[in-house]
Coordinates of C-alpha atoms in Angstrom, one line a residue:
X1 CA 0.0 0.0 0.0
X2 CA 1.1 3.7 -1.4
X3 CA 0.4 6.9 0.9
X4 CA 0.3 10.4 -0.9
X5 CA 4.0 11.3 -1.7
X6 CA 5.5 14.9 -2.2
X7 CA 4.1 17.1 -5.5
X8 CA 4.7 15.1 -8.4
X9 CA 7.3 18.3 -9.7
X10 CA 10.1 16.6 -7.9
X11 CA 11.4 13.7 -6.2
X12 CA 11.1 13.0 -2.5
X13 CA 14.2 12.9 -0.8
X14 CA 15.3 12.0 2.6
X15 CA 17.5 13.5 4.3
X16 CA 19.1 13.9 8.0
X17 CA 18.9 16.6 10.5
X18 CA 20.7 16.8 13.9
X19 CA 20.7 19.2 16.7
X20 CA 24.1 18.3 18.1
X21 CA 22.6 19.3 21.2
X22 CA 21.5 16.4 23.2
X23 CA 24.2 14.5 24.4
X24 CA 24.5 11.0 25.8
X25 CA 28.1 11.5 26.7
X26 CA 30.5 14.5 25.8
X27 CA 29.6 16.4 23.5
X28 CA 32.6 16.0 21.5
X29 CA 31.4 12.3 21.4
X30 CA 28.1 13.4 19.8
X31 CA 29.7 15.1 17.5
X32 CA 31.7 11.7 16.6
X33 CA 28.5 10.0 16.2
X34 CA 26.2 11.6 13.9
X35 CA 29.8 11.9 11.7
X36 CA 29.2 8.2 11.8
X37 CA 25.4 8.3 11.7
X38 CA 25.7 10.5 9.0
X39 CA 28.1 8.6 6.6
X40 CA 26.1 5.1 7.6
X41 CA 23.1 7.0 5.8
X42 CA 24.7 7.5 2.8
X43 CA 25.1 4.0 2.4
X44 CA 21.4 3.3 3.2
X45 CA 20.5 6.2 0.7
X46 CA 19.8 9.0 2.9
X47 CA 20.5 12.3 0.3
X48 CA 21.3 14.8 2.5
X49 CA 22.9 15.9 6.0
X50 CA 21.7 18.9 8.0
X51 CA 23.3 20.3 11.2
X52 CA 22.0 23.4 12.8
X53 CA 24.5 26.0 14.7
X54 CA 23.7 26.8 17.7
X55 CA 26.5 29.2 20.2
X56 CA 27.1 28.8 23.8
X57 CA 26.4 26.5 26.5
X58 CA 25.0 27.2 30.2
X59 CA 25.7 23.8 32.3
X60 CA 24.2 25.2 35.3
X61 CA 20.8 25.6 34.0
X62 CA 21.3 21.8 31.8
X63 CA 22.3 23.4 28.6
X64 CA 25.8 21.6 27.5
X65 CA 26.0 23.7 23.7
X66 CA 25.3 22.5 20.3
X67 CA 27.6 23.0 17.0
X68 CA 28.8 26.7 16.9
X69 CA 30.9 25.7 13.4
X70 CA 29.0 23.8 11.1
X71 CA 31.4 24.6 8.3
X72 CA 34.0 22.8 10.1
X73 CA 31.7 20.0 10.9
X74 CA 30.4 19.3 7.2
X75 CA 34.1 19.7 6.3
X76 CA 35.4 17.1 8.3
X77 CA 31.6 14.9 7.0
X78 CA 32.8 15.6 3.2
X79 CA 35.7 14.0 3.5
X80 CA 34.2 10.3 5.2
X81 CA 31.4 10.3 2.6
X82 CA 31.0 10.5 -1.5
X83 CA 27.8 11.9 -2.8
X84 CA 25.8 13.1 0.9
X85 CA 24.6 16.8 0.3
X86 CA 26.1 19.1 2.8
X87 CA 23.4 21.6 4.6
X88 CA 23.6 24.1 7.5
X89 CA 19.9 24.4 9.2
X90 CA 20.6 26.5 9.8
X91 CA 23.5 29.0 10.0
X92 CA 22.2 32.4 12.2
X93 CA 23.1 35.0 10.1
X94 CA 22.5 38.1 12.3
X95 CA 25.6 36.4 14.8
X96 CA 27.9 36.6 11.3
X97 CA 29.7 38.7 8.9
X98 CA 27.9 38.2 5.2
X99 CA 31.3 37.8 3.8
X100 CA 32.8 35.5 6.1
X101 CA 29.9 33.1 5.5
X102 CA 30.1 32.6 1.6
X103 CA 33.8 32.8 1.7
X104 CA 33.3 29.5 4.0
X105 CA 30.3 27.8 2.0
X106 CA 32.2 28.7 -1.2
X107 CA 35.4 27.2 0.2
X108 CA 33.5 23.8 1.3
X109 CA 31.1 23.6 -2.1
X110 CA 34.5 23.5 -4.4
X111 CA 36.2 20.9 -2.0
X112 CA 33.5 18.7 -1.5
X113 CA 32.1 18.7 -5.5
X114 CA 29.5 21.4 -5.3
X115 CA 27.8 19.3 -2.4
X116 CA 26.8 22.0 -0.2
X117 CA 22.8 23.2 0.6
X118 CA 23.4 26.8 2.4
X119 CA 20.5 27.2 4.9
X120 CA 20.4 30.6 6.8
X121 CA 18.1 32.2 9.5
X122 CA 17.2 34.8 11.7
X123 CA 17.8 35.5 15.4
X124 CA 20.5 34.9 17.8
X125 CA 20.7 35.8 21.1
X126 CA 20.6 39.2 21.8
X127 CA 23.3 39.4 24.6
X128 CA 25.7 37.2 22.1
X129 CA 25.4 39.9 19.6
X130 CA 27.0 42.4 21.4
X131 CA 29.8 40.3 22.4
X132 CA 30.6 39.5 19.1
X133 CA 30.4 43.2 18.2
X134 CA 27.6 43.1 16.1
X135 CA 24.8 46.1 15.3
X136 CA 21.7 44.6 16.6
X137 CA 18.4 46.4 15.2
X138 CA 15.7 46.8 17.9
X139 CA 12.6 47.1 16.0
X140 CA 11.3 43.6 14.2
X141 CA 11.1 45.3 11.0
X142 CA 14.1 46.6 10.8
X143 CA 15.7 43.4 12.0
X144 CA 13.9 41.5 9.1
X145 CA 14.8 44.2 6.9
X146 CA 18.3 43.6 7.7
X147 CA 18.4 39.9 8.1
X148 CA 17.2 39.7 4.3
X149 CA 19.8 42.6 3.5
X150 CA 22.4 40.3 4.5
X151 CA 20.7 37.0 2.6
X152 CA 21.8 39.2 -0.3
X153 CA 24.9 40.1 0.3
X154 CA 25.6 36.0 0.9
X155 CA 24.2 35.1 -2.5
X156 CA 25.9 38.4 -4.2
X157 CA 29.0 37.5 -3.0
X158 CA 28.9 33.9 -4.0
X159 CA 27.9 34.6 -7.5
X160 CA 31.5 36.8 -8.2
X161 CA 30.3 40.3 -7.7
X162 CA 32.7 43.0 -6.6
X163 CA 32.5 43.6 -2.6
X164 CA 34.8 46.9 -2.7
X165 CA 34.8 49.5 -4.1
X166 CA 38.1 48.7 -6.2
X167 CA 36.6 45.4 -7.6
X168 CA 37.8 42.7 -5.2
X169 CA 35.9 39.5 -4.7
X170 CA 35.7 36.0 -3.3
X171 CA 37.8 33.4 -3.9
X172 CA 36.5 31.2 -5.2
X173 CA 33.3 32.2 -6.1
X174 CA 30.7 29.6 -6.6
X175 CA 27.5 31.0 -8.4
X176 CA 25.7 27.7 -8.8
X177 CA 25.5 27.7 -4.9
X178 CA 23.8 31.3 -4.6
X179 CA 21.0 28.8 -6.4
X180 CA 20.9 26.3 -3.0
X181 CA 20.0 29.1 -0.3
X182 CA 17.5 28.1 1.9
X183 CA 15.7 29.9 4.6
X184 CA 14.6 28.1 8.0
X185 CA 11.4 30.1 8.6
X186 CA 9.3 29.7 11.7
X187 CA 6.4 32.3 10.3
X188 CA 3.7 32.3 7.9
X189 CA 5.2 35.8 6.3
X190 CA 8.6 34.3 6.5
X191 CA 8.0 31.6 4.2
X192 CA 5.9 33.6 1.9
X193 CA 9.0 35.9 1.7
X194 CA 11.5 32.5 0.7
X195 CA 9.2 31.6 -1.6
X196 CA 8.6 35.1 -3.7
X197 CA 12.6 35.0 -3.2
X198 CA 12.8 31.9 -5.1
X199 CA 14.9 29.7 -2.3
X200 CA 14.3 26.7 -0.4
X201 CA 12.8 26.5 3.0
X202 CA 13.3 24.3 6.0
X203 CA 10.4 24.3 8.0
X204 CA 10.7 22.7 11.9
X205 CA 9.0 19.9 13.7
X206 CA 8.1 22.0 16.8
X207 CA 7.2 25.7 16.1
X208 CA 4.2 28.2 17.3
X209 CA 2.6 28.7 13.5
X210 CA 1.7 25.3 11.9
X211 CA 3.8 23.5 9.8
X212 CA 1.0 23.1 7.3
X213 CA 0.6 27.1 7.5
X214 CA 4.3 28.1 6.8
X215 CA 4.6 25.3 3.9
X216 CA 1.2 26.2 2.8
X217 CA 2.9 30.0 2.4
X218 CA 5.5 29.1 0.7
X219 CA 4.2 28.3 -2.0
X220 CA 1.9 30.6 -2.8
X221 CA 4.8 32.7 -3.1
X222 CA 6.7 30.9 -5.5
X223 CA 6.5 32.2 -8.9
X224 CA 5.0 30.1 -11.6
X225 CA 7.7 27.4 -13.0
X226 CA 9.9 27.8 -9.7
X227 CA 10.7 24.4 -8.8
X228 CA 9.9 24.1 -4.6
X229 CA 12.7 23.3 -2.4
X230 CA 10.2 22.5 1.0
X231 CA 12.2 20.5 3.7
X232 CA 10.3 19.4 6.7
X233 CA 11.8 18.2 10.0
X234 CA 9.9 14.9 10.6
X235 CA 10.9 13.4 13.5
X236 CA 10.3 9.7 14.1
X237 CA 10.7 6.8 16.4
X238 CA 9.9 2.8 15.7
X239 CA 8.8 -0.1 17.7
X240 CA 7.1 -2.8 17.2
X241 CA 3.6 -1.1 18.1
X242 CA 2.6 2.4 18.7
X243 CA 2.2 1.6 22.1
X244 CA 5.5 -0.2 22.9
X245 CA 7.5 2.9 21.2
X246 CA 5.4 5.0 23.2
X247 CA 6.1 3.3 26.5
X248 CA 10.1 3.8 25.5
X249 CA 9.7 7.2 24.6
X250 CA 8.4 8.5 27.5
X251 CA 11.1 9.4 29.1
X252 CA 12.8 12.1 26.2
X253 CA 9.1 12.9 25.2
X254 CA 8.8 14.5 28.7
X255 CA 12.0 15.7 28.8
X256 CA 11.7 17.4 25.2
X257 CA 8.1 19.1 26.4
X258 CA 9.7 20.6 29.3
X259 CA 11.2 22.5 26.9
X260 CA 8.1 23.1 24.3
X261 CA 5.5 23.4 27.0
X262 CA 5.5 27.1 27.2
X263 CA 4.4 27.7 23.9
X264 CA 2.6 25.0 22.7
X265 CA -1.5 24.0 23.6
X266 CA -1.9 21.9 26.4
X267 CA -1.0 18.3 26.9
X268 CA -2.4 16.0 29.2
X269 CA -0.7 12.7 28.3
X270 CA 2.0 11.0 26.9
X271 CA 0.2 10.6 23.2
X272 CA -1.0 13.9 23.5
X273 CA 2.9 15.4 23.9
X274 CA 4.1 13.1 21.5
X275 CA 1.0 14.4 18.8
X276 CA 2.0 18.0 19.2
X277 CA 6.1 17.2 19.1
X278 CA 5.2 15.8 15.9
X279 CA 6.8 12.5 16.7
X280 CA 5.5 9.8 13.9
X281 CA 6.2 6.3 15.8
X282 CA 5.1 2.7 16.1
X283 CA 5.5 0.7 13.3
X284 CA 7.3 1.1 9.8
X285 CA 3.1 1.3 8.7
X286 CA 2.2 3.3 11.4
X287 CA 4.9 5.9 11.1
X288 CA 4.6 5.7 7.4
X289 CA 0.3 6.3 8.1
X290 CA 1.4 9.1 10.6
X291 CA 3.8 10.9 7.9
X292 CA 1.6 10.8 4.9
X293 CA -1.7 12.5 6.7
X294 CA 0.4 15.1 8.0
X295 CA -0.8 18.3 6.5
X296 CA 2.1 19.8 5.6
X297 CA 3.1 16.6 3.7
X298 CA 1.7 17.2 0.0
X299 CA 3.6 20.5 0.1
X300 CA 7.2 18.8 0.8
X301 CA 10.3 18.1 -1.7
X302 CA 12.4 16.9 1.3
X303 CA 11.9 15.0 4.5
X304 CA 14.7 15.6 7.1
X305 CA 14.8 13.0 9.5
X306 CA 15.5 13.3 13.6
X307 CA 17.4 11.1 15.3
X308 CA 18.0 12.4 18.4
X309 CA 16.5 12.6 22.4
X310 CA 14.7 9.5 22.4
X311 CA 17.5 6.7 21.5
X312 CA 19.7 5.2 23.9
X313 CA 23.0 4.6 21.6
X314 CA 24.3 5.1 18.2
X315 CA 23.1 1.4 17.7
X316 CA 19.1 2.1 18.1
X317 CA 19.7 5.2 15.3
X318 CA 21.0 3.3 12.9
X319 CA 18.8 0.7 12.9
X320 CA 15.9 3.1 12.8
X321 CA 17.5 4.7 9.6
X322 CA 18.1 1.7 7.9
X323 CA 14.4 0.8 8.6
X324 CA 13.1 4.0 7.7
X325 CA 15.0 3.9 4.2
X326 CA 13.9 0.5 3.5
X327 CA 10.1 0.1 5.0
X328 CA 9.2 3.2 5.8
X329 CA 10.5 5.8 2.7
X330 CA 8.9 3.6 -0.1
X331 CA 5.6 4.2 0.7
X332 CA 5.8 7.7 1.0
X333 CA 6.7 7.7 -2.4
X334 CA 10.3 8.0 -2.2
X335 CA 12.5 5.6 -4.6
X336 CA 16.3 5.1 -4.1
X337 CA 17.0 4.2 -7.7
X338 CA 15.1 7.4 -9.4
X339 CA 17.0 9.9 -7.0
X340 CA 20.1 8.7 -7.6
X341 CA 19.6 8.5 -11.8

């Protein structure tokens, strides 16, 4: 049995995402794993790699940091693997310099073969700005105004032109990847905006506005004959029922809503957390089921798997990968053979 795959103007594709920021040991060993995790899904024909940046930790309050260089990460990621597409989601671009950021991507897309999918974003943390000696805007126009500004000056400086005055530019410059910016959006007018722009969007699991809402946006901006670049963060967990993967992932299901709780509607029960975490899990049917009559679904190009919180080793992910790519993908449309051709 076949669900409803993505809109018939491109291929599904899977691909990975990982927070780097929940950590079963140190966090330089999770940053080991999903290196691993991430070049055992080539081989099971996951597309694509995604790794969001994220500054600073606070291990007083529980927060042990994330990946503050992704560049660095991806770079060490194109080395161990062949064909895996190489994506920040995404890189905060009001805590960087324009410049420094495609001199980096366009550094990384010539060494790894043009692999790299550049995904950008808004925010940061206010205080962080200033100690990086940023100018921070105060008013949430201007900051948009600026955010996109610097979008510009990213995809400018990638495709060759001048940025002084005299004629100078990057080195190398890399104009095909000016074509693979993406925008992680967490607004209805946000993704309205990537789409009119013509770039890809990466649309979260957990976020205030719908996922449905954002990817149902994005389109409607896109011109006519724009080819969609949606990916979705689609977070899943197996078992051999819904009920026996719910019982296991109780434990990172609460400790995930801890987190979400403030601004997300009420939950009352284990289902009901793991319903508005958008966890799909239970069987390879079930999760395929759960996936397919998601709303937001028939508007995605690219699923972007999670791995992370609720699996005890490197082990238990890879096995859910491999599962995912073989059972699960398939009837979602996806086919291993027509994405690679």
């Amino acid at each position: 049995m076949s669900f409803t795959s993505a809109p018939a103007v491109q291929a599904l594709r899977i691909g990975l995402f990982a927070h780097l920021a929940e950590h079963r040991a140190a966090v330089e060993q999770t940053y080991l794993d999903f290196l691993e995790l991430f070049e055992f899904g080539e081989r099971v024909g996951v597309e694509s790699a995604w790794v969001r940046q994220f500054h600073l930790a606070k291990p007083a309050a529980g927060r042990f940091g994330g990946l503050p260089s992704p560049f660095v990460f991806l770079g060490v990621l194109a080395g161990r693997t062949t064909t895996l597409r190489l994506g920040t989601a995404a890189v905060t671009l009001p805590l960087e310099l324009p410049l420094r950021v495609a001199e980096d991507a366009a550094v990384l897309d010539a060494l790894s073969g043009g692999r790299v999918e550049l995904g950008l974003a808004n925010g940061g943390q206010p205080d962080l700005v200033s100690r990086l000696g940023l100018p921070a805007a105060e008013d949430p126009v201007a900051r948009r105004r600026s955010y996109l500004d610097k979008v510009d000056e990213v995809a400018a400086a990638l495709r060759g032109e001048a940025i002084t005055a005299d004629g100078e530019v990057i080195v190398p410059a890399r104009p095909g990847l000016a074509d693979r910016i993406w925008q992680a959006t967490l607004t209805e007018r946000s993704a309205f905006e990537a789409g009119q722009r013509g770039e890809g969007v990466l649309i979260g699991t957990t976020q205030v506005v719908p996922a449905e809402v954002s990817a149902a946006a994005y389109h409607r901006g896109l011109a006519d004959g724009v080819p969609p670049r949606l990916g979705l963060s689609t977070w899943i967990f197996p078992g051999r029922d819904r009920d026996e993967a719910l019982r296991r992932a109780e434990h990172g299901l609460r400790a995930k809503w801890e987190w979400a709780k403030d601004f997300l509607p009420r939950a009352d029960s284990v289902a009901q957390i793991a319903e508005r975490l958008n966890l799909h899990y239970g069987s390879p049917a079930d999760i395929a089921a759960s996936i397919s009559g998601h709303p937001a679904f028939g508007h995605t190009t690219q699923l972007q798997l999670q791995l992370d919180g609720l699996y005890r080793n490197l082990d238990e992910q890879k096995e859910a990968l491999g599962l995912f790519t073989s059972q699960v993908a398939p009837e979602l449309g996806w086919a291993r053979e027509a994405v690679a051709a």
